[in-house]
Short mmCIF file of C-alpha atoms in Angstrom, two decimals:
data_model
loop_
_atom_site.label_atom_id
_atom_site.label_comp_id
_atom_site.label_asym_id
_atom_site.label_seq_id
_atom_site.Cartn_x
_atom_site.Cartn_y
_atom_site.Cartn_z
CA UNK A 1 114.17 106.95 60.16
CA UNK A 2 116.94 109.54 60.57
CA UNK A 3 117.90 112.04 57.93
CA UNK A 4 121.25 110.27 57.32
CA UNK A 5 119.52 107.01 56.45
CA UNK A 6 118.06 108.84 53.44
CA UNK A 7 121.50 109.59 51.98
CA UNK A 8 122.83 107.57 49.06
CA UNK A 9 125.96 105.38 49.26
CA UNK A 10 128.09 108.15 47.81
CA UNK A 11 126.66 110.70 50.18
CA UNK A 12 124.69 112.31 47.40
CA UNK A 13 121.54 114.19 48.35
CA UNK A 14 118.46 112.06 47.91
CA UNK A 15 115.70 114.64 48.26
CA UNK A 16 114.59 114.03 44.74
CA UNK A 17 114.38 110.26 45.05
CA UNK A 18 111.14 108.34 45.16
CA UNK A 19 111.32 108.27 48.99
CA UNK A 20 109.45 111.53 48.98
CA UNK A 21 106.76 110.50 46.53
CA UNK A 22 103.23 111.08 47.75
CA UNK A 23 102.40 107.36 47.75
CA UNK A 24 105.44 106.44 49.73
CA UNK A 25 104.81 109.22 52.19
CA UNK A 26 101.22 108.05 52.73
CA UNK A 27 102.46 104.50 53.30
CA UNK A 28 104.92 105.72 55.89
CA UNK A 29 102.20 107.79 57.56
CA UNK A 30 99.88 104.78 57.67
CA UNK A 31 102.58 102.53 59.11
CA UNK A 32 103.54 105.11 61.74
CA UNK A 33 99.86 105.79 62.58
CA UNK A 34 99.29 102.07 63.08
CA UNK A 35 102.33 101.81 65.34
CA UNK A 36 101.27 104.87 67.36
CA UNK A 37 97.70 103.56 67.68
CA UNK A 38 98.89 100.15 68.90
CA UNK A 39 101.30 101.74 71.35
CA UNK A 40 98.64 104.05 72.84
CA UNK A 41 95.97 101.34 72.91
CA UNK A 42 98.33 98.95 74.67
CA UNK A 43 99.30 101.68 77.14
CA UNK A 44 95.63 102.48 77.87
CA UNK A 45 94.67 98.83 78.31
CA UNK A 46 97.60 98.15 80.63
CA UNK A 47 96.79 101.22 82.70
CA UNK A 48 93.16 100.13 83.13
CA UNK A 49 94.27 96.60 83.99
CA UNK A 50 96.22 98.13 86.85
CA UNK A 51 93.34 100.41 87.97
CA UNK A 52 90.55 97.81 88.16
CA UNK A 53 92.24 95.65 90.83
CA UNK A 54 92.66 98.80 92.94
CA UNK A 55 88.93 99.43 92.56
CA UNK A 56 88.27 95.83 93.60
CA UNK A 57 90.53 96.12 96.64
CA UNK A 58 88.56 99.24 97.60
CA UNK A 59 85.31 97.33 97.14
CA UNK A 60 86.67 94.53 99.29
CA UNK A 61 87.39 96.91 102.17
CA UNK A 62 83.97 98.54 101.66
CA UNK A 63 82.19 95.16 101.69
CA UNK A 64 83.90 94.14 104.94
CA UNK A 65 82.94 97.47 106.52
CA UNK A 66 79.31 97.07 105.36
CA UNK A 67 79.16 93.53 106.81
CA UNK A 68 80.80 94.47 110.10
CA UNK A 69 78.74 97.64 110.60
CA UNK A 70 75.32 96.46 109.42
CA UNK A 71 75.20 92.71 110.02
CA UNK A 72 77.93 91.81 112.50
CA UNK A 73 75.99 89.05 114.26
CA UNK A 74 73.21 86.59 113.64
CA UNK A 75 71.00 85.77 116.63
CA UNK A 76 69.24 82.75 118.02
CA UNK A 77 67.18 84.21 120.82
CA UNK A 78 69.75 85.60 123.21
CA UNK A 79 72.78 83.88 121.65
CA UNK A 80 74.81 85.66 119.01
CA UNK A 81 77.33 84.42 116.46
CA UNK A 82 79.38 86.18 113.79
CA UNK A 83 77.08 86.70 110.83
CA UNK A 84 77.62 84.82 107.58
CA UNK A 85 77.91 88.16 105.77
CA UNK A 86 81.18 88.93 107.57
CA UNK A 87 82.78 85.64 106.45
CA UNK A 88 81.43 86.06 102.93
CA UNK A 89 82.72 89.63 102.66
CA UNK A 90 86.21 88.59 103.80
CA UNK A 91 86.70 85.28 101.98
CA UNK A 92 84.45 85.49 98.92
CA UNK A 93 85.55 89.12 98.43
CA UNK A 94 89.18 87.95 98.49
CA UNK A 95 88.45 85.17 96.01
CA UNK A 96 86.71 87.51 93.56
CA UNK A 97 89.65 89.92 93.74
CA UNK A 98 92.44 87.31 93.51
CA UNK A 99 92.37 86.58 89.77
CA UNK A 100 92.02 90.20 88.59
CA UNK A 101 94.93 91.13 90.85
CA UNK A 102 97.11 88.30 89.51
CA UNK A 103 96.22 89.04 85.88
CA UNK A 104 96.95 92.74 86.29
CA UNK A 105 100.51 91.83 87.35
CA UNK A 106 101.14 88.87 85.05
CA UNK A 107 99.08 89.56 81.91
CA UNK A 108 98.33 93.29 81.62
CA UNK A 109 96.93 94.24 78.24
CA UNK A 110 95.80 90.69 77.41
CA UNK A 111 92.18 90.43 76.14
CA UNK A 112 91.33 87.73 78.69
CA UNK A 113 92.39 90.04 81.52
CA UNK A 114 89.76 92.65 80.76
CA UNK A 115 87.04 90.02 80.38
CA UNK A 116 87.94 88.67 83.84
CA UNK A 117 87.79 92.25 85.14
CA UNK A 118 84.29 92.59 83.66
CA UNK A 119 83.02 89.32 85.13
CA UNK A 120 84.62 90.09 88.51
CA UNK A 121 83.14 93.57 88.62
CA UNK A 122 79.67 92.11 88.06
CA UNK A 123 80.32 89.50 90.77
CA UNK A 124 81.17 92.41 93.05
CA UNK A 125 77.85 94.04 92.16
CA UNK A 126 76.02 90.84 93.11
CA UNK A 127 77.94 90.53 96.39
CA UNK A 128 77.34 94.16 97.39
CA UNK A 129 73.63 93.85 96.55
CA UNK A 130 73.41 90.79 98.81
CA UNK A 131 75.33 92.45 101.63
CA UNK A 132 73.11 95.54 101.51
CA UNK A 133 69.97 93.44 101.76
CA UNK A 134 68.92 94.00 98.16
CA UNK A 135 68.75 97.78 98.49
CA UNK A 136 67.58 99.18 95.18
CA UNK A 137 70.29 101.86 95.43
CA UNK A 138 73.01 99.20 95.40
CA UNK A 139 71.76 97.99 92.01
CA UNK A 140 73.21 101.22 90.60
CA UNK A 141 76.62 99.58 91.11
CA UNK A 142 75.88 97.49 88.01
CA UNK A 143 75.31 100.56 85.87
CA UNK A 144 78.33 102.41 87.28
CA UNK A 145 80.51 99.36 86.66
CA UNK A 146 79.39 99.11 83.04
CA UNK A 147 80.38 102.74 82.57
CA UNK A 148 83.84 102.06 84.08
CA UNK A 149 84.28 98.99 81.89
CA UNK A 150 83.55 101.05 78.78
CA UNK A 151 86.86 102.88 79.42
CA UNK A 152 88.47 99.81 77.82
CA UNK A 153 86.93 100.89 74.46
CA UNK A 154 86.12 97.21 73.90
CA UNK A 155 82.42 96.47 73.44
CA UNK A 156 83.00 92.71 73.91
CA UNK A 157 83.90 93.44 77.55
CA UNK A 158 80.44 94.96 78.06
CA UNK A 159 78.90 91.83 76.56
CA UNK A 160 80.78 89.64 79.08
CA UNK A 161 79.55 91.81 81.96
CA UNK A 162 75.98 91.75 80.67
CA UNK A 163 76.01 87.97 80.28
CA UNK A 164 77.08 87.58 83.93
CA UNK A 165 74.26 89.86 85.15
CA UNK A 166 71.68 88.24 82.86
CA UNK A 167 72.75 84.74 83.96
CA UNK A 168 72.16 85.71 87.60
CA UNK A 169 68.65 86.97 86.79
CA UNK A 170 67.69 84.00 84.61
CA UNK A 171 68.86 81.47 87.23
CA UNK A 172 66.95 83.34 89.94
CA UNK A 173 63.84 83.61 87.79
CA UNK A 174 63.63 79.85 87.42
CA UNK A 175 64.73 78.89 90.93
CA UNK A 176 63.64 81.66 93.34
CA UNK A 177 61.67 84.33 91.44
CA UNK A 178 60.52 86.00 94.64
CA UNK A 179 64.09 87.09 95.39
CA UNK A 180 64.20 89.22 92.22
CA UNK A 181 60.64 90.09 91.33
CA UNK A 182 58.78 89.68 94.62
CA UNK A 183 56.15 87.43 93.09
CA UNK A 184 56.04 83.65 93.02
CA UNK A 185 54.97 83.23 89.38
CA UNK A 186 56.39 86.05 87.28
CA UNK A 187 55.78 86.12 83.53
CA UNK A 188 58.53 84.23 81.64
CA UNK A 189 59.64 87.47 79.93
CA UNK A 190 60.01 89.39 83.19
CA UNK A 191 63.83 89.17 83.13
CA UNK A 192 63.75 90.98 79.78
CA UNK A 193 62.32 94.05 81.49
CA UNK A 194 65.33 94.17 83.82
CA UNK A 195 67.74 93.35 80.99
CA UNK A 196 66.28 96.16 78.90
CA UNK A 197 67.81 98.86 81.11
CA UNK A 198 71.22 97.21 80.96
CA UNK A 199 70.93 96.95 77.16
CA UNK A 200 69.75 100.58 77.08
CA UNK A 201 72.94 101.73 78.82
CA UNK A 202 75.08 99.34 76.78
CA UNK A 203 73.79 100.80 73.52
CA UNK A 204 75.28 104.18 74.42
CA UNK A 205 78.44 102.75 75.93
CA UNK A 206 79.13 100.59 72.86
CA UNK A 207 78.67 103.68 70.72
CA UNK A 208 81.13 105.51 73.00
CA UNK A 209 83.63 102.60 72.65
CA UNK A 210 83.46 102.66 68.85
CA UNK A 211 83.74 106.46 68.75
CA UNK A 212 86.58 106.44 71.28
CA UNK A 213 88.60 103.95 69.23
CA UNK A 214 87.96 105.95 66.07
CA UNK A 215 89.15 109.13 67.81
CA UNK A 216 92.26 107.31 69.01
CA UNK A 217 93.02 106.20 65.44
CA UNK A 218 92.42 109.72 64.11
CA UNK A 219 94.77 111.23 66.70
CA UNK A 220 97.44 108.63 65.89
CA UNK A 221 97.14 109.38 62.16
CA UNK A 222 97.41 113.12 62.76
CA UNK A 223 100.52 112.72 64.86
CA UNK A 224 102.04 110.31 62.30
CA UNK A 225 101.42 112.82 59.52
CA UNK A 226 103.11 115.61 61.51
CA UNK A 227 106.08 113.37 62.30
CA UNK A 228 106.57 112.12 58.71
CA UNK A 229 106.17 115.59 57.20
CA UNK A 230 108.60 117.05 59.73
CA UNK A 231 111.05 114.29 58.85
CA UNK A 232 110.66 115.02 55.13
CA UNK A 233 111.29 118.72 55.69
CA UNK A 234 114.35 117.85 57.74
CA UNK A 235 115.64 115.67 54.89
CA UNK A 236 115.00 118.36 52.33
CA UNK A 237 116.85 120.94 54.41
CA UNK A 238 119.76 118.56 54.89
CA UNK A 239 119.89 117.75 51.17
CA UNK A 240 119.85 121.46 50.31
CA UNK A 241 122.69 122.19 52.72
CA UNK A 242 124.76 119.34 51.22
CA UNK A 243 124.10 120.57 47.69
CA UNK A 244 125.21 124.07 48.67
CA UNK A 245 128.37 122.63 50.22
CA UNK A 246 129.10 120.72 46.99
CA UNK A 247 128.58 123.88 44.93
CA UNK A 248 130.85 125.91 47.24
CA UNK A 249 133.87 123.60 46.81
CA UNK B 1 110.71 81.58 91.27
CA UNK B 2 109.69 81.16 87.62
CA UNK B 3 108.01 77.89 88.53
CA UNK B 4 106.09 79.65 91.29
CA UNK B 5 104.98 82.35 88.86
CA UNK B 6 103.71 79.70 86.48
CA UNK B 7 101.42 78.38 89.22
CA UNK B 8 100.02 81.73 90.30
CA UNK B 9 97.51 82.16 87.48
CA UNK B 10 96.04 78.63 87.56
CA UNK B 11 95.80 78.81 91.36
CA UNK B 12 94.10 82.22 91.27
CA UNK B 13 91.70 80.97 88.58
CA UNK B 14 90.68 78.05 90.78
CA UNK B 15 90.27 80.34 93.82
CA UNK B 16 88.25 82.82 91.72
CA UNK B 17 85.87 80.25 90.26
CA UNK B 18 85.63 78.25 93.49
CA UNK B 19 85.16 81.35 95.63
CA UNK B 20 82.45 82.78 93.40
CA UNK B 21 80.60 79.45 93.24
CA UNK B 22 80.94 78.73 96.97
CA UNK B 23 79.94 82.29 97.85
CA UNK B 24 76.87 82.12 95.61
CA UNK B 25 75.86 78.78 97.18
CA UNK B 26 76.38 80.03 100.75
CA UNK B 27 74.44 83.24 100.20
CA UNK B 28 71.74 81.43 98.25
CA UNK B 29 71.19 78.89 101.02
CA UNK B 30 71.29 81.60 103.68
CA UNK B 31 68.86 83.86 101.85
CA UNK B 32 66.33 81.27 100.80
CA UNK B 33 66.12 79.10 103.90
CA UNK B 34 63.05 80.19 105.84
CA UNK B 35 62.86 80.15 109.62
CA UNK B 36 60.47 78.01 111.63
CA UNK B 37 56.88 78.81 110.66
CA UNK B 38 54.58 80.37 113.21
CA UNK B 39 51.64 78.62 114.83
CA UNK B 40 49.35 81.45 115.94
CA UNK B 41 46.00 80.78 117.63
CA UNK B 42 42.99 80.82 115.29
CA UNK B 43 41.24 83.33 117.52
CA UNK B 44 42.66 86.38 119.25
CA UNK B 45 43.82 85.13 122.67
CA UNK B 46 41.50 86.56 125.28
CA UNK B 47 44.24 86.73 127.90
CA UNK B 48 46.52 88.86 125.72
CA UNK B 49 47.86 92.06 127.24
CA UNK B 50 47.57 93.70 123.84
CA UNK B 51 44.46 95.73 123.22
CA UNK B 52 42.33 94.97 120.20
CA UNK B 53 39.99 97.66 118.89
CA UNK B 54 36.56 96.15 118.28
CA UNK B 55 35.52 96.32 114.63
CA UNK B 56 39.10 96.88 113.46
CA UNK B 57 41.71 94.40 112.24
CA UNK B 58 44.97 94.00 114.19
CA UNK B 59 48.38 93.31 112.70
CA UNK B 60 51.34 92.14 114.79
CA UNK B 61 54.99 91.94 113.81
CA UNK B 62 57.18 89.95 116.17
CA UNK B 63 60.87 90.59 115.74
CA UNK B 64 64.36 90.38 117.16
CA UNK B 65 65.73 93.93 117.57
CA UNK B 66 69.28 92.92 116.65
CA UNK B 67 68.56 90.56 113.76
CA UNK B 68 70.10 92.18 110.64
CA UNK B 69 67.40 90.59 108.44
CA UNK B 70 64.67 92.36 110.41
CA UNK B 71 65.65 95.78 109.06
CA UNK B 72 64.28 94.67 105.70
CA UNK B 73 61.08 93.43 107.37
CA UNK B 74 60.51 96.78 109.12
CA UNK B 75 61.22 98.65 105.87
CA UNK B 76 58.66 96.46 104.13
CA UNK B 77 56.19 97.03 106.97
CA UNK B 78 56.50 100.79 106.39
CA UNK B 79 55.62 100.28 102.70
CA UNK B 80 52.86 97.84 103.53
CA UNK B 81 51.16 100.16 106.04
CA UNK B 82 50.68 102.81 103.35
CA UNK B 83 48.85 100.29 101.18
CA UNK B 84 46.43 99.03 103.82
CA UNK B 85 42.96 100.51 103.66
CA UNK B 86 41.22 100.35 106.07
CA UNK B 87 44.31 100.50 108.23
CA UNK B 88 44.49 97.89 110.98
CA UNK B 89 45.83 98.53 114.45
CA UNK B 90 49.52 97.68 114.25
CA UNK B 91 51.94 96.47 116.94
CA UNK B 92 55.63 95.71 116.60
CA UNK B 93 56.81 93.47 119.45
CA UNK B 94 60.56 93.46 119.96
CA UNK B 95 62.10 90.56 121.83
CA UNK B 96 64.29 91.24 124.90
CA UNK B 97 65.73 88.68 127.26
CA UNK B 98 64.75 89.60 130.80
CA UNK B 99 68.30 89.49 132.15
CA UNK B 100 69.69 91.81 129.49
CA UNK B 101 70.14 95.51 130.38
CA UNK B 102 67.32 98.00 129.91
CA UNK B 103 67.44 99.61 126.49
CA UNK B 104 69.11 96.58 124.86
CA UNK B 105 66.17 96.35 122.47
CA UNK B 106 66.30 100.06 121.50
CA UNK B 107 68.17 99.55 118.27
CA UNK B 108 67.79 101.01 114.78
CA UNK B 109 65.01 98.46 114.26
CA UNK B 110 63.08 100.01 117.17
CA UNK B 111 63.70 103.52 115.80
CA UNK B 112 62.60 102.56 112.27
CA UNK B 113 59.46 100.84 113.54
CA UNK B 114 58.59 103.82 115.80
CA UNK B 115 58.73 106.15 112.80
CA UNK B 116 55.98 104.29 110.95
CA UNK B 117 52.72 106.24 111.42
CA UNK B 118 50.16 104.44 113.53
CA UNK B 119 52.54 101.74 114.76
CA UNK B 120 52.94 100.96 118.46
CA UNK B 121 56.29 99.42 119.44
CA UNK B 122 56.46 97.24 122.54
CA UNK B 123 59.22 95.47 124.39
CA UNK B 124 58.44 91.75 124.53
CA UNK B 125 60.13 90.54 127.72
CA UNK B 126 61.57 87.07 127.17
CA UNK B 127 59.38 86.72 124.10
CA UNK B 128 56.23 86.03 126.12
CA UNK B 129 53.93 87.68 123.59
CA UNK B 130 55.73 86.05 120.70
CA UNK B 131 55.17 82.69 122.36
CA UNK B 132 51.48 83.49 122.94
CA UNK B 133 51.06 84.33 119.27
CA UNK B 134 53.07 81.30 118.16
CA UNK B 135 56.01 83.19 116.60
CA UNK B 136 59.33 81.35 116.29
CA UNK B 137 61.16 83.53 113.77
CA UNK B 138 61.94 87.24 113.69
CA UNK B 139 59.74 88.86 111.07
CA UNK B 140 56.64 86.81 111.84
CA UNK B 141 53.50 88.80 110.99
CA UNK B 142 49.97 87.83 112.04
CA UNK B 143 46.81 89.58 110.95
CA UNK B 144 43.59 89.21 112.90
CA UNK B 145 40.35 90.39 111.32
CA UNK B 146 37.87 92.76 112.91
CA UNK B 147 36.04 89.68 114.27
CA UNK B 148 39.21 88.46 116.03
CA UNK B 149 39.80 85.56 113.63
CA UNK B 150 43.24 84.83 112.26
CA UNK B 151 43.47 85.93 108.62
CA UNK B 152 47.17 85.68 107.83
CA UNK B 153 50.40 84.28 109.27
CA UNK B 154 53.82 84.63 107.65
CA UNK B 155 56.65 86.94 106.62
CA UNK B 156 56.66 90.08 104.48
CA UNK B 157 60.08 89.73 102.84
CA UNK B 158 60.82 87.54 99.84
CA UNK B 159 64.14 86.29 101.18
CA UNK B 160 66.29 86.68 104.26
CA UNK B 161 67.15 90.33 104.83
CA UNK B 162 66.02 91.18 101.33
CA UNK B 163 63.90 94.21 100.57
CA UNK B 164 61.40 94.37 97.76
CA UNK B 165 57.91 93.09 97.01
CA UNK B 166 56.89 89.80 98.61
CA UNK B 167 54.07 87.30 98.39
CA UNK B 168 53.27 87.82 102.09
CA UNK B 169 52.78 91.58 101.75
CA UNK B 170 50.64 91.13 98.62
CA UNK B 171 48.41 88.65 100.44
CA UNK B 172 47.94 91.00 103.40
CA UNK B 173 46.98 93.86 101.04
CA UNK B 174 44.50 91.56 99.25
CA UNK B 175 42.99 90.48 102.58
CA UNK B 176 42.63 94.09 103.73
CA UNK B 177 40.98 95.14 100.47
CA UNK B 178 38.90 92.13 99.49
CA UNK B 179 38.92 89.94 102.61
CA UNK B 180 40.34 87.17 100.42
CA UNK B 181 43.77 86.14 99.11
CA UNK B 182 45.22 83.26 97.12
CA UNK B 183 46.82 82.00 100.34
CA UNK B 184 46.84 82.99 103.99
CA UNK B 185 50.43 82.08 104.85
CA UNK B 186 53.95 82.84 103.61
CA UNK B 187 57.46 81.89 104.58
CA UNK B 188 59.22 83.85 107.33
CA UNK B 189 62.86 84.85 106.96
CA UNK B 190 64.87 85.98 109.97
CA UNK B 191 66.76 85.02 113.11
CA UNK B 192 65.25 82.61 115.58
CA UNK B 193 63.20 84.14 118.38
CA UNK B 194 63.41 81.06 120.53
CA UNK B 195 65.38 82.17 123.59
CA UNK B 196 68.24 79.86 124.45
CA UNK B 197 70.51 80.32 127.42
CA UNK B 198 73.94 81.53 126.43
CA UNK B 199 76.30 78.63 125.93
#
């Protein structure tokens, strides 16, 4: 609102009108804080929706390099053929990246976009773990990805990512337990042991998401207060100048 | 153009779901399909060029030096060796077609195997030794007891090219410690060792 909008029809100063009452001022601060919060949140979400596909494109290049450098060929005696890992890195990697890339261009800021980013990032973890031959170090990709996803300040995104990881483990436990646990007959609760560490990290990340959102709201409210108070002062000054002009005539 | 844009998201969704599902199926099948099982002789072959120390068990790993899956097997062998007490005599036999140039078999698999304490790495020309010990798949391990009798035949990875604990390794450790295990075989995951002429 500009200072001139606060003038009456006859051009009379309005500094004493109810516009400047404490209640009204608080309402204006709240409305402005809400608008600022939404604007910044939307900006942050859109920015992350543009960053994650770049990360996935980087992972795609990395996966192809890993496949080409470490498992370029499969062998049957003395005959070689391009290894399955190379095809999987190229085509499955492209498929996993396709939807996040499209959503980042067509629906940035939409809630569904960040959930697809979360699921895709976990699919990338699974693919990289496979391509590296199940190296324990590659499993850290899951934990790093969860940390990146928490930048969205949306705990539901972490739940989506966790469900994808847990689903992979549960399916493996019941179909090929050796591939996860190294034993043929693991205890039924064994997947909980693995899930515990993901939940452990999630507990802190969810706390960080809630705190981050609260900080964002606090910052928006502080800025709104400064803006509204500055506007009020401006109006008061203007009203005073007009009153002095009237008195001088 | 607007019509094309309207199709992009549904098309990408189909590619995403289809690609993830197809990729999971492909990798799953690849990882969990074992190679041909070995058929080693029940007794240590007398005509073998390999030396067996009397009164000591002997463990053989027969592998393809350029099979990507075999890296995991050699890594698991390194872990397994540390757990074996008493430690058997250990050979790693790396396949090499006779007509291929010298040094063809000296890959990172050879280097990794050579670094394992107490392991002797041999070049297996045309897979003669692998054939004598009935190995058909890279990663085939056989364990002969101190008396020269076959105790175990199988692989020491849980899936193709996948590191981590495995039933095979656990059974070998149990045999070394208690001379008994719940089973004396396991599945072998790796490239085929059966030499075929280049097509």
